[in-house]
Structures are given as structure tokens and as C-alpha cells.
CSV table of C-alpha atoms in Angstrom, one decimal:
chain,number,residue,atom,x,y,z
A,1,MET,CA,-22.0,-11.3,-25.3
A,2,LEU,CA,-24.1,-11.7,-22.1
A,3,SER,CA,-27.1,-9.6,-21.3
A,4,SER,CA,-26.3,-9.2,-17.6
A,5,ARG,CA,-23.7,-6.7,-16.3
A,6,SER,CA,-25.4,-4.3,-18.7
A,7,SER,CA,-23.8,-1.2,-17.2
A,8,MET,CA,-20.4,-2.8,-17.9
A,9,ILE,CA,-21.2,-4.1,-21.3
A,10,LYS,CA,-21.5,-0.5,-22.5
A,11,HIS,CA,-17.8,-0.2,-21.9
A,12,ALA,CA,-17.0,-3.8,-23.0
A,13,SER,CA,-14.1,-3.0,-25.2
A,14,CYS,CA,-11.0,-4.3,-23.4
A,15,ASN,CA,-8.5,-1.8,-24.8
A,16,CYS,CA,-5.9,-3.5,-22.7
A,17,SER,CA,-2.2,-3.0,-22.9
A,18,ALA,CA,-0.4,-3.8,-26.1
A,19,ALA,CA,-0.5,-7.4,-27.3
A,20,LEU,CA,2.4,-9.5,-25.9
A,21,PRO,CA,4.4,-12.0,-27.8
A,22,VAL,CA,3.3,-15.5,-26.9
A,23,ARG,CA,6.0,-17.2,-24.9
A,24,SER,CA,7.3,-20.6,-25.8
A,25,ARG,CA,5.4,-23.1,-23.7
A,26,ARG,CA,7.2,-25.3,-21.3
A,27,SER,CA,6.0,-28.7,-20.1
A,28,LEU,CA,3.7,-28.4,-17.1
A,29,SER,CA,5.5,-29.2,-13.9
A,30,VAL,CA,5.2,-32.6,-12.2
A,31,ARG,CA,3.8,-30.8,-9.1
A,32,ALA,CA,0.5,-30.4,-10.8
A,33,ASN,CA,0.6,-34.0,-12.2
A,34,LEU,CA,-0.7,-32.8,-15.5
A,35,LYS,CA,2.1,-34.0,-17.8
A,36,GLY,CA,1.8,-31.3,-20.4
A,37,LYS,CA,-2.0,-31.7,-20.9
A,38,THR,CA,-3.5,-28.3,-21.7
A,39,THR,CA,-7.3,-28.6,-22.3
A,40,ALA,CA,-10.2,-29.4,-20.1
A,41,SER,CA,-11.1,-32.4,-22.3
A,42,GLN,CA,-7.6,-33.8,-21.9
A,43,MET,CA,-7.0,-33.0,-18.3
A,44,SER,CA,-7.7,-35.5,-15.6
A,45,VAL,CA,-10.3,-34.4,-13.1
A,46,GLU,CA,-8.4,-36.5,-10.5
A,47,ALA,CA,-5.2,-34.6,-11.3
A,48,MET,CA,-7.0,-31.2,-10.7
A,49,ARG,CA,-8.4,-32.5,-7.4
A,50,LYS,CA,-4.9,-32.8,-6.0
A,51,LEU,CA,-3.7,-29.2,-6.4
A,52,LYS,CA,-2.5,-27.9,-3.1
A,53,LEU,CA,-2.0,-24.2,-3.8
A,54,ILE,CA,-4.3,-22.2,-6.1
A,55,THR,CA,-3.9,-18.4,-6.1
A,56,ALA,CA,-6.9,-16.2,-6.6
A,57,VAL,CA,-4.8,-14.0,-8.8
A,58,LYS,CA,-4.9,-10.2,-8.7
A,59,THR,CA,-5.7,-8.3,-11.9
A,60,PRO,CA,-3.4,-5.2,-12.2
A,61,TYR,CA,-4.4,-2.0,-14.0
A,62,LEU,CA,-2.9,0.7,-16.1
A,63,LYS,CA,-3.5,4.3,-15.0
A,64,ASN,CA,-6.5,4.5,-17.2
A,65,GLY,CA,-8.1,1.5,-15.5
A,66,LYS,CA,-7.5,-1.0,-18.3
A,67,PHE,CA,-5.7,-4.3,-17.8
A,68,ASP,CA,-2.0,-4.1,-17.3
A,69,LEU,CA,-1.1,-7.4,-19.0
A,70,PRO,CA,2.7,-7.1,-18.6
A,71,ALA,CA,2.3,-6.7,-14.8
A,72,TYR,CA,-0.3,-9.5,-14.8
A,73,ASP,CA,2.1,-11.8,-16.6
A,74,ARG,CA,4.9,-11.0,-14.2
A,75,LEU,CA,2.6,-11.8,-11.3
A,76,VAL,CA,1.5,-15.2,-12.8
A,77,GLU,CA,5.1,-16.1,-13.6
A,78,ASP,CA,6.2,-15.4,-10.0
A,79,GLN,CA,3.4,-17.7,-8.9
A,80,ILE,CA,4.6,-20.5,-11.1
A,81,LYS,CA,8.3,-20.0,-10.0
A,82,ASN,CA,7.2,-20.3,-6.3
A,83,GLY,CA,5.2,-23.5,-6.3
A,84,VAL,CA,1.7,-22.3,-7.1
A,85,GLU,CA,-0.2,-25.0,-9.1
A,86,GLY,CA,-3.2,-23.1,-10.3
A,87,VAL,CA,-4.9,-19.7,-10.6
A,88,ILE,CA,-8.4,-18.4,-10.3
A,89,VAL,CA,-8.9,-15.8,-13.1
A,90,GLY,CA,-11.4,-13.1,-12.5
A,91,GLY,CA,-12.4,-14.2,-9.0
A,92,THR,CA,-13.4,-11.8,-6.3
A,93,THR,CA,-9.7,-11.1,-5.7
A,94,GLY,CA,-9.2,-10.6,-9.4
A,95,GLU,CA,-12.2,-8.3,-9.5
A,96,GLY,CA,-14.2,-10.3,-12.0
A,97,GLN,CA,-17.3,-8.5,-10.5
A,98,LEU,CA,-15.9,-5.2,-11.9
A,99,MET,CA,-15.2,-6.6,-15.4
A,100,SER,CA,-17.3,-6.8,-18.5
A,101,TRP,CA,-17.7,-10.3,-19.7
A,102,ASP,CA,-15.6,-9.4,-22.7
A,103,GLU,CA,-12.7,-8.4,-20.4
A,104,HIS,CA,-13.3,-11.5,-18.3
A,105,ILE,CA,-13.2,-14.1,-21.1
A,106,MET,CA,-10.3,-12.3,-22.7
A,107,LEU,CA,-8.2,-12.6,-19.5
A,108,ILE,CA,-9.1,-16.2,-19.2
A,109,ALA,CA,-8.0,-16.8,-22.8
A,110,HIS,CA,-4.8,-14.8,-22.4
A,111,THR,CA,-3.9,-16.8,-19.2
A,112,VAL,CA,-4.5,-20.1,-21.0
A,113,ASN,CA,-2.7,-19.1,-24.1
A,114,VAL,CA,0.5,-18.0,-22.3
A,115,TYR,CA,0.5,-20.2,-19.2
A,116,GLY,CA,-1.9,-23.1,-19.8
A,117,ASN,CA,0.9,-25.7,-20.0
A,118,GLU,CA,2.4,-24.5,-16.7
A,119,LEU,CA,-0.5,-24.4,-14.3
A,120,VAL,CA,-4.2,-25.0,-14.1
A,121,VAL,CA,-6.4,-22.1,-15.2
A,122,VAL,CA,-9.7,-21.9,-13.4
A,123,GLY,CA,-12.1,-19.3,-14.7
A,124,ASN,CA,-14.5,-17.7,-12.4
A,125,THR,CA,-17.5,-17.9,-14.7
A,126,GLY,CA,-20.2,-18.3,-12.1
A,127,SER,CA,-23.2,-16.0,-11.8
A,128,ASN,CA,-26.5,-15.7,-9.9
A,129,ALA,CA,-28.3,-16.2,-13.3
A,130,THR,CA,-28.1,-19.7,-14.6
A,131,ARG,CA,-28.3,-18.6,-18.2
A,132,GLU,CA,-25.4,-16.2,-17.7
A,133,ALA,CA,-23.3,-18.8,-15.8
A,134,LEU,CA,-23.8,-21.3,-18.6
A,135,HIS,CA,-22.9,-18.9,-21.3
A,136,ALA,CA,-19.8,-17.6,-19.6
A,137,THR,CA,-18.7,-21.2,-18.7
A,138,GLU,CA,-19.2,-22.3,-22.3
A,139,GLN,CA,-17.1,-19.4,-23.4
A,140,GLY,CA,-14.4,-20.1,-20.8
A,141,PHE,CA,-14.1,-23.7,-21.9
A,142,ALA,CA,-14.1,-22.6,-25.5
A,143,VAL,CA,-11.0,-20.5,-25.0
A,144,GLY,CA,-9.3,-23.4,-23.1
A,145,MET,CA,-9.8,-22.9,-19.4
A,146,HIS,CA,-9.2,-26.2,-17.5
A,147,ALA,CA,-12.0,-25.7,-14.9
A,148,SER,CA,-14.5,-23.2,-13.6
A,149,LEU,CA,-15.3,-21.7,-10.3
A,150,GLN,CA,-19.0,-21.7,-9.6
A,151,ILE,CA,-21.0,-19.8,-6.9
A,152,ASN,CA,-24.5,-20.4,-5.7
A,153,PRO,CA,-27.0,-17.6,-6.7
A,154,TYR,CA,-26.4,-14.6,-4.6
A,155,TYR,CA,-28.6,-11.5,-3.8
A,156,GLY,CA,-31.7,-12.8,-5.7
A,157,LYS,CA,-31.5,-16.1,-3.7
A,158,THR,CA,-33.4,-19.2,-4.7
A,159,SER,CA,-34.6,-22.4,-2.9
A,160,MET,CA,-32.3,-25.3,-2.2
A,161,THR,CA,-33.9,-27.1,-5.1
A,162,GLY,CA,-33.0,-24.2,-7.3
A,163,VAL,CA,-29.4,-24.0,-5.9
A,164,LYS,CA,-28.9,-27.7,-6.7
A,165,MET,CA,-30.4,-27.3,-10.2
A,166,HIS,CA,-28.2,-24.3,-10.9
A,167,LEU,CA,-25.0,-25.9,-9.8
A,168,THR,CA,-25.8,-29.2,-11.5
A,169,ALA,CA,-26.3,-27.3,-14.8
A,170,VAL,CA,-22.9,-25.6,-14.6
A,171,LEU,CA,-21.2,-28.9,-13.6
A,172,ASP,CA,-22.7,-30.4,-16.8
A,173,GLU,CA,-20.5,-27.9,-18.7
A,174,GLY,CA,-17.2,-29.3,-17.4
A,175,PRO,CA,-14.9,-29.6,-14.3
A,176,ALA,CA,-15.8,-27.1,-11.6
A,177,ILE,CA,-15.0,-26.1,-8.1
A,178,ILE,CA,-18.1,-25.1,-6.1
A,179,TYR,CA,-17.6,-22.0,-3.9
A,180,ASN,CA,-19.4,-21.7,-0.6
A,181,VAL,CA,-19.0,-18.3,1.0
A,182,PRO,CA,-22.2,-17.3,2.7
A,183,GLY,CA,-20.6,-14.1,4.0
A,184,ARG,CA,-20.7,-12.8,0.4
A,185,THR,CA,-23.7,-14.7,-1.1
A,186,GLY,CA,-26.0,-14.4,2.0
A,187,GLN,CA,-26.9,-18.1,1.6
A,188,ASP,CA,-25.1,-21.3,2.7
A,189,ILE,CA,-24.9,-24.3,0.5
A,190,PRO,CA,-26.1,-27.0,2.9
A,191,ASP,CA,-24.4,-30.3,3.4
A,192,ASP,CA,-27.1,-32.4,1.7
A,193,VAL,CA,-26.8,-30.4,-1.5
A,194,VAL,CA,-23.0,-30.7,-1.4
A,195,HIS,CA,-23.3,-34.5,-0.9
A,196,GLU,CA,-25.5,-34.7,-4.0
A,197,LEU,CA,-23.2,-32.4,-6.1
A,198,ALA,CA,-20.2,-34.4,-5.1
A,199,LYS,CA,-21.5,-37.4,-7.1
A,200,HIS,CA,-21.2,-35.5,-10.3
A,201,HIS,CA,-18.3,-36.6,-12.5
A,202,ASN,CA,-17.2,-33.0,-13.0
A,203,PHE,CA,-17.2,-32.1,-9.3
A,204,LEU,CA,-13.6,-31.1,-8.4
A,205,GLY,CA,-14.4,-30.1,-4.8
A,206,MET,CA,-15.6,-27.4,-2.5
A,207,LYS,CA,-13.9,-24.1,-1.9
A,208,GLU,CA,-15.3,-23.9,1.6
A,209,CYS,CA,-15.1,-20.7,3.7
A,210,THR,CA,-17.2,-21.7,6.7
A,211,GLY,CA,-14.3,-23.3,8.7
A,212,ASN,CA,-12.3,-26.4,9.2
A,213,ALA,CA,-14.9,-28.3,11.2
A,214,ARG,CA,-17.1,-28.4,8.2
A,215,ILE,CA,-14.2,-29.3,5.9
A,216,LYS,CA,-13.3,-32.2,8.1
A,217,ALA,CA,-16.9,-33.4,8.0
A,218,TYR,CA,-16.8,-33.3,4.2
A,219,THR,CA,-13.3,-34.9,3.8
A,220,SER,CA,-14.2,-37.7,6.2
A,221,ARG,CA,-16.9,-38.6,3.7
A,222,GLY,CA,-14.5,-38.5,0.7
A,223,ILE,CA,-15.6,-35.0,-0.5
A,224,ASN,CA,-12.6,-33.0,-1.8
A,225,CYS,CA,-12.1,-29.5,-0.3
A,226,TRP,CA,-10.0,-26.5,-0.5
A,227,THR,CA,-10.3,-23.9,2.3
A,228,GLY,CA,-10.9,-20.4,1.2
A,229,ASN,CA,-9.4,-19.0,4.4
A,230,ASP,CA,-5.7,-18.3,4.4
A,231,ASP,CA,-5.5,-18.2,8.2
A,232,GLU,CA,-6.9,-21.7,8.4
A,233,ALA,CA,-5.0,-23.2,5.4
A,234,HIS,CA,-2.2,-25.0,7.4
A,235,ASP,CA,-4.6,-26.8,9.7
A,236,ALA,CA,-7.1,-27.4,6.9
A,237,ARG,CA,-4.6,-29.4,5.0
A,238,HIS,CA,-2.6,-31.0,7.7
A,239,SER,CA,-5.3,-31.7,10.3
A,240,ASN,CA,-8.7,-31.7,8.6
A,241,GLY,CA,-8.2,-33.4,5.3
A,242,ALA,CA,-8.3,-30.5,2.9
A,243,VAL,CA,-6.2,-30.8,-0.3
A,244,GLY,CA,-5.1,-27.2,0.1
A,245,VAL,CA,-6.1,-23.6,-0.2
A,246,ILE,CA,-7.4,-21.1,-2.7
A,247,SER,CA,-5.4,-18.3,-1.5
A,248,VAL,CA,-5.3,-14.5,-1.6
A,249,THR,CA,-2.1,-14.1,0.5
A,250,SER,CA,-0.1,-16.2,-2.1
A,251,ASN,CA,-0.3,-13.2,-4.5
A,252,VAL,CA,2.3,-11.6,-2.1
A,253,ILE,CA,4.2,-14.5,-0.6
A,254,PRO,CA,3.6,-17.5,-2.9
A,255,GLY,CA,6.7,-19.4,-1.8
A,256,LEU,CA,5.8,-19.2,1.9
A,257,MET,CA,2.3,-20.3,1.3
A,258,ALA,CA,3.6,-23.3,-0.8
A,259,LYS,CA,5.9,-24.2,2.1
A,260,LEU,CA,3.1,-23.9,4.5
A,261,LEU,CA,1.2,-26.6,2.6
A,262,ALA,CA,4.1,-28.9,1.7
A,263,GLU,CA,4.4,-30.3,5.3
A,264,PRO,CA,3.3,-29.4,8.8
A,265,ASN,CA,5.0,-26.3,10.0
A,266,PRO,CA,3.3,-24.8,13.0
A,267,GLU,CA,6.0,-22.2,13.5
A,268,LEU,CA,5.7,-20.8,10.0
A,269,ASN,CA,2.0,-20.8,10.3
A,270,ALA,CA,2.1,-18.8,13.5
A,271,SER,CA,4.6,-16.3,12.1
A,272,LEU,CA,2.3,-15.5,9.2
A,273,GLN,CA,-1.0,-15.0,11.1
A,274,ASP,CA,-0.5,-11.2,11.7
A,275,LEU,CA,0.2,-10.6,8.0
A,276,ILE,CA,-2.8,-12.8,7.0
A,277,SER,CA,-5.0,-10.9,9.4
A,278,TRP,CA,-3.9,-7.6,7.9
A,279,MET,CA,-4.7,-9.0,4.4
A,280,PHE,CA,-8.3,-9.2,5.4
A,281,VAL,CA,-8.6,-6.1,7.7
A,282,GLU,CA,-11.0,-4.7,5.0
A,283,PRO,CA,-13.1,-6.7,2.6
A,284,ASN,CA,-11.0,-8.6,0.0
A,285,PRO,CA,-9.4,-7.5,-2.4
A,286,ILE,CA,-8.7,-4.1,-0.8
A,287,SER,CA,-5.7,-5.2,1.2
A,288,VAL,CA,-4.0,-7.3,-1.5
A,289,ASN,CA,-4.4,-4.5,-3.9
A,290,THR,CA,-2.8,-2.1,-1.4
A,291,ALA,CA,0.0,-4.5,-0.5
A,292,LEU,CA,1.0,-5.2,-4.1
A,293,SER,CA,0.9,-1.4,-4.8
A,294,MET,CA,3.1,-0.8,-1.7
A,295,CYS,CA,5.6,-3.4,-3.0
A,296,GLY,CA,5.8,-1.8,-6.4
A,297,ILE,CA,4.5,-4.9,-8.1
A,298,VAL,CA,1.4,-3.3,-9.6
A,299,ASN,CA,0.4,0.3,-10.3
A,300,PRO,CA,-1.5,1.9,-7.3
A,301,VAL,CA,-4.7,1.9,-9.4
A,302,PHE,CA,-8.1,0.9,-8.0
A,303,ARG,CA,-11.4,0.4,-9.8
A,304,LEU,CA,-14.1,1.8,-7.7
A,305,PRO,CA,-15.8,0.9,-5.4
A,306,TYR,CA,-12.6,-0.4,-4.0
A,307,VAL,CA,-10.3,2.1,-2.4
A,308,PRO,CA,-6.9,1.6,-0.7
A,309,LEU,CA,-6.4,1.0,2.9
A,310,SER,CA,-6.1,4.0,5.2
A,311,ARG,CA,-2.6,5.5,5.8
A,312,GLU,CA,-2.7,4.1,9.3
A,313,GLN,CA,-3.5,0.6,8.0
A,314,ARG,CA,-0.7,1.0,5.3
A,315,GLU,CA,1.8,1.9,8.0
A,316,THR,CA,0.9,-1.3,9.9
A,317,GLY,CA,1.1,-3.3,6.7
A,318,ALA,CA,4.5,-1.9,5.8
A,319,LYS,CA,6.0,-3.3,9.0
A,320,LEU,CA,4.4,-6.8,8.3
A,321,LEU,CA,5.5,-6.8,4.7
A,322,GLU,CA,9.0,-5.7,5.6
A,323,ALA,CA,9.3,-8.8,7.8
A,324,VAL,CA,8.7,-11.1,4.8
A,325,LYS,CA,10.2,-8.8,2.1
A,326,GLU,CA,12.8,-11.4,1.0
A,327,HIS,CA,9.9,-13.8,0.2
A,328,ILE,CA,7.9,-11.2,-1.9
A,329,PRO,CA,8.9,-11.8,-5.6
A,330,ASN,CA,10.0,-8.6,-7.5
A,331,CYS,CA,9.7,-6.4,-4.4
A,332,ASN,CA,12.7,-4.1,-4.2
A,333,GLU,CA,11.2,-1.6,-1.7
A,334,ILE,CA,8.1,-1.3,0.4
A,335,LYS,CA,6.5,2.1,0.5
A,336,VAL,CA,3.6,3.3,2.7
A,337,LEU,CA,2.6,5.7,-0.2
A,338,GLU,CA,0.6,8.9,0.1
A,339,ASP,CA,-3.1,9.0,-0.5
A,340,SER,CA,-2.4,11.1,-3.6
A,341,ASP,CA,-0.3,8.3,-5.1
A,342,PHE,CA,-3.5,6.2,-5.7
A,343,GLU,CA,-5.6,6.5,-8.8
A,344,LEU,CA,-9.3,5.7,-8.2
A,345,ILE,CA,-11.1,4.8,-11.5
A,346,SER,CA,-14.9,5.0,-11.9
A,347,ARG,CA,-15.0,4.6,-15.7
A,348,HIS,CA,-12.7,2.5,-17.8
């Protein structure tokens, strides 16, 4: 497939869990305003711009480090049942950076095939190499994803002219959310570049992680935005013009995150801040992986270099999770777990 990620391509065979029977497809819910449309070519860009809650969905693993598709499907189904309108597949939270491209495109295809009529499937097909981003995005649309998530070139940074050309090239492929997270990329996408990109017919909006002041500046000019910060999601939507959030915490409490966005609810927002802070006590996706393991929703398996939270952090998290346990789908018991309960996988 693609020439980059060479160290992963050597192990590109997915060898995931056994194939699952394809579920009968239901009509897509009115909440996403998609009316049963299932492909990028059919789906309205305007409809996708209105999605309030998009989950950056976790990728669960078997004990050998391969994908656990039954656990993944249960997680996605719980998102759908609790008001989530879209998922980012293979994002940072879903550990696309630890996948081969074969795995990555397979998971996008699986998600579309099983759930594409029920929520919007956004494939994280960005890259710091334009050729690779274009190839992956073409493949993502070929297997049916509705939109892509695109990042500005990280590590090997380029000029602002290069950033604009890179992002314009991937926008030409189909509907895309542009992701600005300078804490990870080391380079901000400046306002003037965003203003130019927003004119593109495939521009869905910004996933903006630099704060609500910037979001308000964009939305006041008619530029669509999702916040990438769970702690700021309530105020981003209700006070700063954002359409919603691309969320990590919704993997754990999708219903409460949906409620947070449905209407102003300062009390609920305040009550969730300690949990949300814990979800980011270490770099994402460490906490969400640990939380879902503690809740028994996924196997306690980590692909290195990610490792679980310390026992002290898990003990803190267990108290916070216990407070919202009734809102965590498929969680029967919250366990702190022992260090020895976790599997750390370096080859898969």
C-alpha cells in the first residue's frame, strides 16, 4: 500500500478477530440529518457540518495486539445508542499512528460496512507527507468513508504556503475536517490559512484545539468549528458558536456528553470537569485506554509506546468513574486492576 510507516508495513497483515456477520442496516437517525444516505458522494456537506457530537473512537485489542472487532462494535453501538452522531476512525485516540495502513483502511471499511447508515464515519487519513495523505484519503473514500480528518504536516514542518497547498490537495479529494493541534504537530495553522481553506467546497470545519477565543473568532466569520477540548466543549457550543466537540471522554460517557451539548447545562458541565481532567492527566489516549479497561469494556491491552496509568492514578480514576458508573454503557464493575493485569505489546 503506502511507502511510509515502513516499520509497520512489515507487519501489515491485520489478522484481526474472526469476521463478523454484517448486521442489517437501519436508517440513519434524524439527529444526523442524513436520511439514510451512506456515501460521501451522496451525503450533504451541510448535513455533516451540523454534527454536534463526534467520538474519536478507541480501538480495542485482543491479547495478541490485533484488533478486537467484537469489542469495537459494542463500543460503536453504545455510541449510537447514546446520541453520538459520528466517529473518527483511527485518530490519535484510536491509535491510527500505531497502525499499518492496511489495518487503518480495513477498520474504516469495517466501520462503514456495519454502521455507515447509522452515523458519520470520518477516517483519519492525514499524514505529514502529501502523497501519503492523498493515497490514504483516496482509499478511505473508496471503501465508503463519509469524510476525512486532515492534519497539517508535523515533525518535518513546511512553510505556510506548503501547509495551504497540502491541505488544499486533500480537500480536493472529498469532505474533510481540518485538525489544528499545535501541541502535537509543533506548528499552528494560522488564521489567514484557515480563512482561505474555509472557501473550499469540501471544507467541513476546523477541529480546533487552541481554545474558545479562537473558535469564537472563526465562528463569528461563519467558519464552522468543533472544539477538540472536552473540558471546553459546553462553552464552545453554547457561548462561542462551535457546532460541537470531537470528543475522547464520550468513549466512556457518551450520553452525558450528548446531554452537555444538547442545551446549556452549567451544572452538568461543572460536575464532569474532574473526570475530564483525569482523562488527560497523561497524553491521550493513555487515560481513555485505562478507563475502558478498568470498566471491563475492552481488554487491558496496550500497544507500546502507550502504557497504562499508574496505580495511584487508577485509584483516583476509579472514584471518578464510580460517580458516573450508571452512565457508562456496558460497565458492570469498575476495577483499579493490578499492573500485572495489563498486556503491553511491542509487536503485533
